[in-house]
Amino acid sequence: MRAHNLALVLQTVANSTNQPSRAAVSAATGLTRATVSALVDDLVAGGLLVEVDPPPRTGAGRPAVGLTLTSTGPAGLGLEINVDYLAACVVDLTGAVRQRFVEHADQRPADPARALATLGALAARARLAAEADGLTVAGAALAVPGLVAGGGLVRVAPNLGWQDIDAVAELHRVPELAGLPVTVDNEANLAALGELRVTGGDPTFLYISGEIGIGAGLVLDGELYRGVRGWSGEIGHVTVYPDGRPCRCGSRGCLEQYAGQEALESGEPLAAAALGIALSAVVNLLDVPVIVLGGAYAPIFERLREGIEAELRQRVLTSGLAPVVLRPAALGADAAMRGAADAIIRAVRENPATWLRRSSERYA
Amino acid sequence: MRAHNLALVLQTVANSTNQPSRAAVSAATGLTRATVSALVDDLVAGGLLVEVDPPPRTGAGRPAVGLTLTSTGPAGLGLEINVDYLAACVVDLTGAVRQRFVEHADQRPADPARALATLGALAARARLAAEADGLTVAGAALAVPGLVAGGGLVRVAPNLGWQDIDAVAELHRVPELAGLPVTVDNEANLAALGELRVTGGDPTFLYISGEIGIGAGLVLDGELYRGVRGWSGEIGHVTVYPDGRPCRCGSRGCLEQYAGQEALESGEPLAAAALGIALSAVVNLLDVPVIVLGGAYAPIFERLREGIEAELRQRVLTSGLAPVVLRPAALGADAAMRGAADAIIRAVRENPATWLRRSSERYA
DNA sequence: GCCAAATAATTCAACCACTAAACAATTTCG
DNA sequence: CGAAATTGTTTAGTGGTTGAATTATTTGGC
């Protein structure tokens, strides 16, 4: 119960645009001022919240002391490995990017262990720089373009040529990362989480990422839906033309063949229509009101828009009742890495009690 | 916290196959025997649990007194209106069907108010019979073949010819139902909930219901996913052949044109393949491990199976890693009505504290 | 310039719900 | 018949919340 209320208070402060006082938090949560005070004291002592100078005066009464998330405290390490670059970033509790390292290089010639060692070195630099800056890296998340099983095992990443790679074990070989909790997730899933942070108002949307392959991340009611085995979002292999072009997955007429990066670069005329057909299926099935176009789609959003919307108007049963909103991704190529870092601090925000216990043990 | 633990204890008893003792519940939940005892006493006093004679003796020690859900207590009233019948049933807390009334008649000539008045009369009979039997109807849910907005408003039910009908208001005109909380939901959604109860082990599956139209109910982690506006599950209008037959929804190549009841009756050779294509999209997007075929599909399951599975094998990216399980629906035509009644008792089970408060007020 | 009103935050006694441990009740087994 | 086993209850203790009173700090009227 304490844990639940600590999280409630922390989230209330986090989701507030201004710097709320204890009294404001009390009003927003329904908890007593006395309770909020006690909880806030714990969060301040544990280094998750800091008191700041009162905001602009307003009326009579004792001035409020504002509360805000600390910028020296737990941080998330976001990692990404993709076909043509490696990247690492550190994001603090407020969501600000504090460190950012990108290394462009084609990963396909390198074997997985080599690539992960290089990424590990990048991650180590990011971690050390962040900790010199007063942050404590609470964990890391790695975005990969492929199917991930539980426990950090990459089952298959076609465009990297990977198969059954234990990415966590490889990263843990780097001394500076040993012992750090590391999770691995699909690139589109994490990019969707990154957008969720920026998107603000929309708790339910589909993020679709056009790279060499096409992936999607589905956010339902503010939660990423990963599927039972973590293999959701494979929109690239949704059939749009049942007897269409053969795909290297063994099927025919996959979206990827018409709207993947290679098709786009060769000026495929069916790209927008194919996207529209596949997205209509998503909306008909899930009643998703917002679709975010990311990856290679973001820069050519305006060029795709009309073609996609025409299909949605025709093929979505409820399009007459409420139109589907189409939007380009706000974060660019950093979305997956940012989402990865965000996943870590999201965990701290959702379970501050765990962090407080850990940080009190550090000094014991 | 009390509320949470009451629910925990009640669910533990409900999900148990035998009649567990207080000690067994304590072991299953991790709560103390003392706490469980206190909670169970409340639930027994509130008329949700009853004590039964100890089960078969086993070993030494004081004999346990078994616990089970009451069969005289809160009950759910499930209602269904469909193209060719009206139905009402009452299900008690244990999930047993205690009353069941079905009236076959083509609803299309009747206007909505007339049809709902007839259904209301059926519902009133069911309610009175149930209450004479010691039950207390806690609420009602209505299944309709159409799109439902919040507040019981049926936006459109094409096969009934309905548009913007306030079904709750119509039902409340019946004196015996006045004041009873009534919700309205899509038929396939509620049928999926009905299957969930019977299905037991699978908390995540897609239920697909083949009637005149084709609807789907999506259950994710034991929860029905309704979509932001409650319009999820419109799989009948997922495109399977982009330039295919025109559909009365205004689109082309909708699944409904190839696998709806009319197509099935005319021996459509593409039915299984079309279903397989649409279902592959669902699995690629959501990583759903189980698909339940209901409605008109259930009796011809074996005839459809191979055709659907062939498409799934080809078109689902992860079909090589873990096959998709295909199953016929366990409940027949009663699924939606049962699911509707189930939704009511599910609410009581998930929030027994509310019920206890209500029932204590009844005697105050 | 001072006092009343207003607002923020803390203190403190009371209370609710859970836990742990002792205890009472009821059986089986040697 | 008594020891061991097992269920269920009682009792004291604890963590965490509430509500009321208290303290702190400002604005504004006179």
Short mmCIF file of N, CA, C and O in Angstrom, two decimals, chain A residues 160-258:
data_model
loop_
_atom_site.label_atom_id
_atom_site.label_comp_id
_atom_site.label_asym_id
_atom_site.label_seq_id
_atom_site.Cartn_x
_atom_site.Cartn_y
_atom_site.Cartn_z
N LEU A 160 20.18 -8.20 -39.49
CA LEU A 160 21.53 -8.24 -38.91
C LEU A 160 22.17 -9.59 -39.18
O LEU A 160 23.37 -9.77 -38.97
N GLY A 161 21.36 -10.56 -39.60
CA GLY A 161 21.87 -11.91 -39.77
C GLY A 161 22.08 -12.64 -38.45
O GLY A 161 22.91 -13.55 -38.36
N TRP A 162 21.34 -12.23 -37.43
CA TRP A 162 21.51 -12.85 -36.12
C TRP A 162 20.53 -13.99 -35.93
O TRP A 162 19.43 -13.98 -36.43
N GLN A 163 20.94 -14.94 -35.11
CA GLN A 163 20.04 -16.02 -34.73
C GLN A 163 20.44 -16.56 -33.36
O GLN A 163 21.61 -16.91 -33.15
N ASP A 164 19.49 -16.58 -32.44
CA ASP A 164 19.74 -17.10 -31.08
C ASP A 164 21.01 -16.52 -30.45
O ASP A 164 21.96 -17.25 -30.13
N ILE A 165 21.00 -15.22 -30.26
CA ILE A 165 22.13 -14.53 -29.64
C ILE A 165 21.72 -14.09 -28.23
O ILE A 165 20.68 -13.45 -28.06
N ASP A 166 22.53 -14.43 -27.25
CA ASP A 166 22.25 -13.99 -25.88
C ASP A 166 22.90 -12.62 -25.67
O ASP A 166 24.03 -12.50 -25.20
N ALA A 167 22.13 -11.59 -26.01
CA ALA A 167 22.68 -10.24 -26.01
C ALA A 167 23.06 -9.76 -24.61
O ALA A 167 24.05 -9.06 -24.43
N VAL A 168 22.28 -10.16 -23.63
CA VAL A 168 22.56 -9.71 -22.26
C VAL A 168 23.92 -10.25 -21.80
O VAL A 168 24.74 -9.53 -21.23
N ALA A 169 24.14 -11.53 -22.07
CA ALA A 169 25.40 -12.14 -21.65
C ALA A 169 26.58 -11.43 -22.31
O ALA A 169 27.60 -11.16 -21.67
N GLU A 170 26.43 -11.12 -23.59
CA GLU A 170 27.53 -10.45 -24.30
C GLU A 170 27.82 -9.07 -23.69
O GLU A 170 28.97 -8.71 -23.48
N LEU A 171 26.75 -8.33 -23.41
CA LEU A 171 26.96 -7.00 -22.84
C LEU A 171 27.57 -7.08 -21.45
O LEU A 171 28.38 -6.23 -21.06
N HIS A 172 27.22 -8.11 -20.71
CA HIS A 172 27.74 -8.24 -19.35
C HIS A 172 29.23 -8.57 -19.32
O HIS A 172 29.87 -8.52 -18.27
N ARG A 173 29.79 -8.94 -20.47
CA ARG A 173 31.24 -9.18 -20.52
C ARG A 173 32.02 -7.88 -20.33
O ARG A 173 33.18 -7.90 -19.94
N VAL A 174 31.38 -6.76 -20.68
CA VAL A 174 32.05 -5.46 -20.49
C VAL A 174 32.09 -5.16 -19.00
O VAL A 174 31.05 -5.12 -18.35
N PRO A 175 33.29 -4.97 -18.44
CA PRO A 175 33.42 -4.83 -16.99
C PRO A 175 32.53 -3.72 -16.41
O PRO A 175 31.92 -3.90 -15.35
N GLU A 176 32.45 -2.59 -17.12
CA GLU A 176 31.68 -1.46 -16.58
C GLU A 176 30.18 -1.74 -16.54
O GLU A 176 29.42 -0.98 -15.95
N LEU A 177 29.74 -2.79 -17.21
CA LEU A 177 28.31 -3.08 -17.24
C LEU A 177 27.94 -4.31 -16.41
O LEU A 177 26.77 -4.64 -16.25
N ALA A 178 28.96 -4.99 -15.88
CA ALA A 178 28.70 -6.21 -15.12
C ALA A 178 27.75 -5.92 -13.97
O ALA A 178 27.91 -4.95 -13.24
N GLY A 179 26.76 -6.76 -13.82
CA GLY A 179 25.83 -6.60 -12.71
C GLY A 179 24.67 -5.66 -13.00
O GLY A 179 23.68 -5.66 -12.27
N LEU A 180 24.79 -4.86 -14.05
CA LEU A 180 23.70 -3.93 -14.39
C LEU A 180 22.52 -4.72 -14.97
O LEU A 180 22.72 -5.52 -15.88
N PRO A 181 21.30 -4.48 -14.47
CA PRO A 181 20.16 -5.17 -15.07
C PRO A 181 19.97 -4.72 -16.52
O PRO A 181 19.88 -3.53 -16.79
N VAL A 182 19.91 -5.67 -17.44
CA VAL A 182 19.75 -5.34 -18.86
C VAL A 182 18.55 -6.11 -19.43
O VAL A 182 18.42 -7.31 -19.19
N THR A 183 17.68 -5.41 -20.14
CA THR A 183 16.60 -6.09 -20.83
C THR A 183 16.77 -5.85 -22.32
O THR A 183 17.43 -4.92 -22.75
N VAL A 184 16.14 -6.72 -23.12
CA VAL A 184 16.23 -6.60 -24.57
C VAL A 184 14.81 -6.57 -25.12
O VAL A 184 13.94 -7.29 -24.63
N ASP A 185 14.59 -5.73 -26.11
CA ASP A 185 13.24 -5.61 -26.64
C ASP A 185 13.32 -5.28 -28.13
O ASP A 185 14.36 -4.83 -28.63
N ASN A 186 12.22 -5.48 -28.78
CA ASN A 186 12.13 -5.15 -30.19
C ASN A 186 12.22 -3.64 -30.39
O ASN A 186 11.69 -2.85 -29.61
N GLU A 187 12.87 -3.27 -31.48
CA GLU A 187 13.12 -1.85 -31.78
C GLU A 187 11.84 -1.04 -31.92
O GLU A 187 11.71 0.07 -31.34
N ALA A 188 10.86 -1.57 -32.63
CA ALA A 188 9.61 -0.82 -32.83
C ALA A 188 8.84 -0.68 -31.52
O ALA A 188 8.22 0.35 -31.26
N ASN A 189 8.89 -1.72 -30.69
CA ASN A 189 8.23 -1.64 -29.39
C ASN A 189 8.78 -0.49 -28.56
O ASN A 189 8.05 0.30 -27.99
N LEU A 190 10.10 -0.42 -28.50
CA LEU A 190 10.72 0.61 -27.67
C LEU A 190 10.52 1.99 -28.29
O LEU A 190 10.33 2.98 -27.58
N ALA A 191 10.55 2.06 -29.62
CA ALA A 191 10.31 3.35 -30.27
C ALA A 191 8.90 3.84 -29.95
O ALA A 191 8.69 5.04 -29.73
N ALA A 192 7.97 2.91 -29.88
CA ALA A 192 6.59 3.29 -29.53
C ALA A 192 6.56 3.88 -28.12
O ALA A 192 5.90 4.88 -27.86
N LEU A 193 7.30 3.27 -27.21
CA LEU A 193 7.37 3.80 -25.85
C LEU A 193 7.98 5.19 -25.84
O LEU A 193 7.55 6.07 -25.09
N GLY A 194 8.99 5.39 -26.68
CA GLY A 194 9.60 6.71 -26.78
C GLY A 194 8.58 7.74 -27.24
O GLY A 194 8.49 8.83 -26.67
N GLU A 195 7.80 7.38 -28.24
CA GLU A 195 6.77 8.29 -28.73
C GLU A 195 5.72 8.57 -27.65
O GLU A 195 5.21 9.68 -27.54
N LEU A 196 5.41 7.55 -26.88
CA LEU A 196 4.40 7.70 -25.84
C LEU A 196 4.77 8.83 -24.89
O LEU A 196 3.93 9.65 -24.51
N ARG A 197 6.02 8.90 -24.53
CA ARG A 197 6.50 9.95 -23.66
C ARG A 197 6.27 11.32 -24.29
O ARG A 197 5.79 12.25 -23.65
N VAL A 198 6.60 11.44 -25.57
CA VAL A 198 6.52 12.73 -26.23
C VAL A 198 5.10 13.06 -26.61
O VAL A 198 4.65 14.20 -26.55
N THR A 199 4.36 12.06 -27.00
CA THR A 199 3.03 12.24 -27.57
C THR A 199 2.07 12.89 -26.59
O THR A 199 1.14 13.57 -26.98
N GLY A 200 2.34 12.67 -25.31
CA GLY A 200 1.51 13.32 -24.32
C GLY A 200 0.11 12.75 -24.25
O GLY A 200 -0.12 11.75 -23.59
N GLY A 201 -0.81 13.36 -24.96
CA GLY A 201 -2.22 13.05 -24.77
C GLY A 201 -2.71 11.67 -25.15
O GLY A 201 -3.64 11.17 -24.53
N ASP A 202 -2.13 11.02 -26.15
CA ASP A 202 -2.73 9.80 -26.66
C ASP A 202 -2.22 8.55 -25.97
O ASP A 202 -1.10 8.12 -26.22
N PRO A 203 -3.03 7.91 -25.16
CA PRO A 203 -2.57 6.71 -24.48
C PRO A 203 -2.70 5.46 -25.34
O PRO A 203 -2.18 4.42 -24.98
N THR A 204 -3.39 5.56 -26.46
CA THR A 204 -3.56 4.39 -27.32
C THR A 204 -3.21 4.75 -28.75
O THR A 204 -3.83 5.63 -29.34
N PHE A 205 -2.20 4.12 -29.29
CA PHE A 205 -1.83 4.39 -30.68
C PHE A 205 -0.98 3.25 -31.22
O PHE A 205 -0.48 2.41 -30.47
N LEU A 206 -0.85 3.22 -32.53
CA LEU A 206 0.05 2.28 -33.18
C LEU A 206 1.22 3.07 -33.74
O LEU A 206 1.03 4.05 -34.46
N TYR A 207 2.42 2.64 -33.41
CA TYR A 207 3.62 3.23 -33.99
C TYR A 207 4.12 2.28 -35.06
O TYR A 207 4.29 1.08 -34.80
N ILE A 208 4.32 2.80 -36.26
CA ILE A 208 4.81 1.93 -37.32
C ILE A 208 6.13 2.47 -37.81
O ILE A 208 6.27 3.66 -38.08
N SER A 209 7.10 1.59 -37.88
CA SER A 209 8.47 2.00 -38.14
C SER A 209 8.94 1.38 -39.45
O SER A 209 9.02 0.17 -39.58
N GLY A 210 9.19 2.22 -40.43
CA GLY A 210 9.65 1.70 -41.72
C GLY A 210 11.16 1.75 -41.81
O GLY A 210 11.76 2.81 -41.89
N GLU A 211 11.77 0.59 -41.75
CA GLU A 211 13.22 0.50 -41.96
C GLU A 211 13.40 -0.48 -43.10
O GLU A 211 12.54 -0.57 -43.98
N ILE A 212 14.48 -1.23 -43.09
CA ILE A 212 14.60 -2.31 -44.07
C ILE A 212 13.40 -3.23 -43.93
O ILE A 212 12.70 -3.55 -44.87
N GLY A 213 13.14 -3.61 -42.68
CA GLY A 213 11.89 -4.30 -42.37
C GLY A 213 10.89 -3.29 -41.84
O GLY A 213 11.22 -2.13 -41.61
N ILE A 214 9.67 -3.75 -41.63
CA ILE A 214 8.65 -2.86 -41.06
C ILE A 214 8.18 -3.46 -39.75
O ILE A 214 7.75 -4.62 -39.72
N GLY A 215 8.26 -2.70 -38.68
CA GLY A 215 7.81 -3.18 -37.39
C GLY A 215 6.78 -2.23 -36.83
O GLY A 215 6.65 -1.10 -37.29
N ALA A 216 6.05 -2.69 -35.85
CA ALA A 216 5.06 -1.82 -35.23
C ALA A 216 5.11 -2.03 -33.72
O ALA A 216 5.41 -3.12 -33.24
N GLY A 217 4.82 -0.97 -33.00
CA GLY A 217 4.70 -1.05 -31.54
C GLY A 217 3.31 -0.59 -31.19
O GLY A 217 2.85 0.45 -31.67
N LEU A 218 2.63 -1.39 -30.38
CA LEU A 218 1.24 -1.10 -30.08
C LEU A 218 1.13 -0.66 -28.63
O LEU A 218 1.51 -1.40 -27.72
N VAL A 219 0.63 0.55 -28.42
CA VAL A 219 0.45 1.05 -27.06
C VAL A 219 -1.05 1.14 -26.79
O VAL A 219 -1.76 1.86 -27.48
N LEU A 220 -1.51 0.36 -25.84
CA LEU A 220 -2.93 0.32 -25.47
C LEU A 220 -3.09 0.86 -24.06
O LEU A 220 -2.46 0.35 -23.13
N ASP A 221 -3.86 1.90 -23.92
CA ASP A 221 -4.09 2.49 -22.59
C ASP A 221 -2.78 2.79 -21.87
O ASP A 221 -2.64 2.51 -20.68
N GLY A 222 -1.83 3.34 -22.59
CA GLY A 222 -0.58 3.74 -21.96
C GLY A 222 0.39 2.60 -21.67
O GLY A 222 1.44 2.82 -21.09
N GLU A 223 0.01 1.39 -22.08
CA GLU A 223 0.89 0.24 -21.84
C GLU A 223 1.30 -0.37 -23.17
O GLU A 223 0.46 -0.58 -24.04
N LEU A 224 2.56 -0.69 -23.29
CA LEU A 224 3.03 -1.39 -24.48
C LEU A 224 2.49 -2.81 -24.47
O LEU A 224 2.64 -3.53 -23.49
N TYR A 225 1.84 -3.21 -25.57
CA TYR A 225 1.39 -4.59 -25.63
C TYR A 225 2.40 -5.42 -26.41
O TYR A 225 2.62 -5.22 -27.60
N ARG A 226 3.02 -6.36 -25.72
CA ARG A 226 4.12 -7.13 -26.31
C ARG A 226 3.67 -8.45 -26.90
O ARG A 226 4.41 -9.09 -27.61
N GLY A 227 2.48 -8.88 -26.58
CA GLY A 227 2.04 -10.21 -27.01
C GLY A 227 2.48 -11.27 -26.01
O GLY A 227 3.34 -11.02 -25.17
N VAL A 228 1.88 -12.44 -26.11
CA VAL A 228 2.11 -13.49 -25.14
C VAL A 228 3.58 -13.90 -25.11
O VAL A 228 4.16 -14.13 -24.06
N ARG A 229 4.19 -13.98 -26.29
CA ARG A 229 5.60 -14.39 -26.34
C ARG A 229 6.51 -13.23 -26.69
O ARG A 229 7.69 -13.41 -26.98
N GLY A 230 5.95 -12.03 -26.72
CA GLY A 230 6.75 -10.86 -27.05
C GLY A 230 6.94 -10.67 -28.55
O GLY A 230 7.82 -9.93 -28.97
N TRP A 231 6.09 -11.30 -29.35
CA TRP A 231 6.29 -11.24 -30.81
C TRP A 231 5.20 -10.45 -31.51
O TRP A 231 4.87 -10.74 -32.66
N SER A 232 4.63 -9.49 -30.82
CA SER A 232 3.61 -8.69 -31.48
C SER A 232 4.27 -7.68 -32.40
O SER A 232 5.49 -7.50 -32.39
N GLY A 233 3.47 -7.03 -33.22
CA GLY A 233 3.97 -5.91 -34.02
C GLY A 233 4.60 -6.28 -35.35
O GLY A 233 5.20 -5.43 -35.99
N GLU A 234 4.46 -7.52 -35.79
CA GLU A 234 5.08 -7.90 -37.06
C GLU A 234 4.20 -7.51 -38.24
O GLU A 234 3.81 -8.34 -39.07
N ILE A 235 3.94 -6.23 -38.34
CA ILE A 235 3.04 -5.74 -39.37
C ILE A 235 3.66 -5.86 -40.76
O ILE A 235 2.95 -5.91 -41.76
N GLY A 236 4.99 -5.93 -40.81
CA GLY A 236 5.67 -6.05 -42.10
C GLY A 236 5.28 -7.31 -42.86
O GLY A 236 5.42 -7.37 -44.08
N HIS A 237 4.80 -8.30 -42.12
CA HIS A 237 4.44 -9.55 -42.77
C HIS A 237 2.94 -9.80 -42.77
O HIS A 237 2.48 -10.92 -42.97
N VAL A 238 2.19 -8.74 -42.57
CA VAL A 238 0.75 -8.81 -42.80
C VAL A 238 0.54 -8.85 -44.32
O VAL A 238 1.20 -8.13 -45.07
N THR A 239 -0.35 -9.72 -44.73
CA THR A 239 -0.62 -9.87 -46.16
C THR A 239 -1.47 -8.71 -46.67
O THR A 239 -2.52 -8.43 -46.11
N VAL A 240 -1.00 -8.04 -47.73
CA VAL A 240 -1.86 -7.03 -48.35
C VAL A 240 -2.35 -7.48 -49.72
O VAL A 240 -3.44 -7.12 -50.15
N TYR A 241 -1.54 -8.25 -50.42
CA TYR A 241 -1.98 -8.80 -51.72
C TYR A 241 -1.74 -10.30 -51.68
O TYR A 241 -0.60 -10.75 -51.91
N PRO A 242 -2.78 -11.09 -51.44
CA PRO A 242 -2.61 -12.53 -51.16
C PRO A 242 -1.77 -13.28 -52.20
O PRO A 242 -1.05 -14.20 -51.84
N ASP A 243 -1.88 -12.88 -53.46
CA ASP A 243 -1.10 -13.57 -54.48
C ASP A 243 0.02 -12.69 -55.00
O ASP A 243 0.48 -12.84 -56.14
N GLY A 244 0.48 -11.76 -54.17
CA GLY A 244 1.46 -10.78 -54.60
C GLY A 244 2.89 -11.30 -54.61
O GLY A 244 3.14 -12.51 -54.65
N ARG A 245 3.80 -10.37 -54.51
CA ARG A 245 5.23 -10.71 -54.61
C ARG A 245 5.67 -11.66 -53.50
O ARG A 245 5.25 -11.51 -52.35
N PRO A 246 6.55 -12.58 -53.83
CA PRO A 246 7.10 -13.45 -52.79
C PRO A 246 7.97 -12.64 -51.83
O PRO A 246 8.62 -11.69 -52.23
N CYS A 247 7.96 -13.05 -50.56
CA CYS A 247 8.74 -12.36 -49.53
C CYS A 247 9.77 -13.35 -49.01
O CYS A 247 9.55 -14.56 -49.04
N ARG A 248 10.89 -12.84 -48.48
CA ARG A 248 11.91 -13.79 -47.99
C ARG A 248 11.46 -14.53 -46.76
O ARG A 248 12.11 -15.47 -46.30
N CYS A 249 10.30 -14.14 -46.18
CA CYS A 249 9.78 -14.91 -45.04
C CYS A 249 9.09 -16.18 -45.51
O CYS A 249 8.71 -17.02 -44.69
N GLY A 250 8.91 -16.32 -46.82
CA GLY A 250 8.28 -17.53 -47.33
C GLY A 250 6.84 -17.31 -47.74
O GLY A 250 6.23 -18.17 -48.38
N SER A 251 6.30 -16.18 -47.39
CA SER A 251 4.91 -15.89 -47.74
C SER A 251 4.86 -15.07 -49.03
O SER A 251 5.88 -14.85 -49.69
N ARG A 252 3.69 -14.61 -49.37
CA ARG A 252 3.51 -13.77 -50.57
C ARG A 252 2.72 -12.53 -50.19
O ARG A 252 1.81 -12.57 -49.38
N GLY A 253 3.04 -11.41 -50.85
CA GLY A 253 2.24 -10.21 -50.72
C GLY A 253 2.35 -9.50 -49.38
O GLY A 253 1.45 -8.76 -48.99
N CYS A 254 3.46 -9.73 -48.65
CA CYS A 254 3.67 -9.05 -47.37
C CYS A 254 3.81 -7.54 -47.57
O CYS A 254 4.36 -7.08 -48.58
N LEU A 255 3.33 -6.78 -46.60
CA LEU A 255 3.45 -5.33 -46.64
C LEU A 255 4.87 -4.89 -46.95
O LEU A 255 5.11 -3.94 -47.70
N GLU A 256 5.82 -5.57 -46.33
CA GLU A 256 7.24 -5.23 -46.48
C GLU A 256 7.68 -5.14 -47.95
O GLU A 256 8.54 -4.35 -48.29
N GLN A 257 7.07 -5.98 -48.79
CA GLN A 257 7.46 -5.99 -50.20
C GLN A 257 7.00 -4.74 -50.93
O GLN A 257 7.50 -4.41 -52.00
N TYR A 258 6.03 -4.04 -50.37
CA TYR A 258 5.46 -2.87 -51.05
C TYR A 258 5.79 -1.56 -50.36
O TYR A 258 5.79 -0.50 -50.98
#
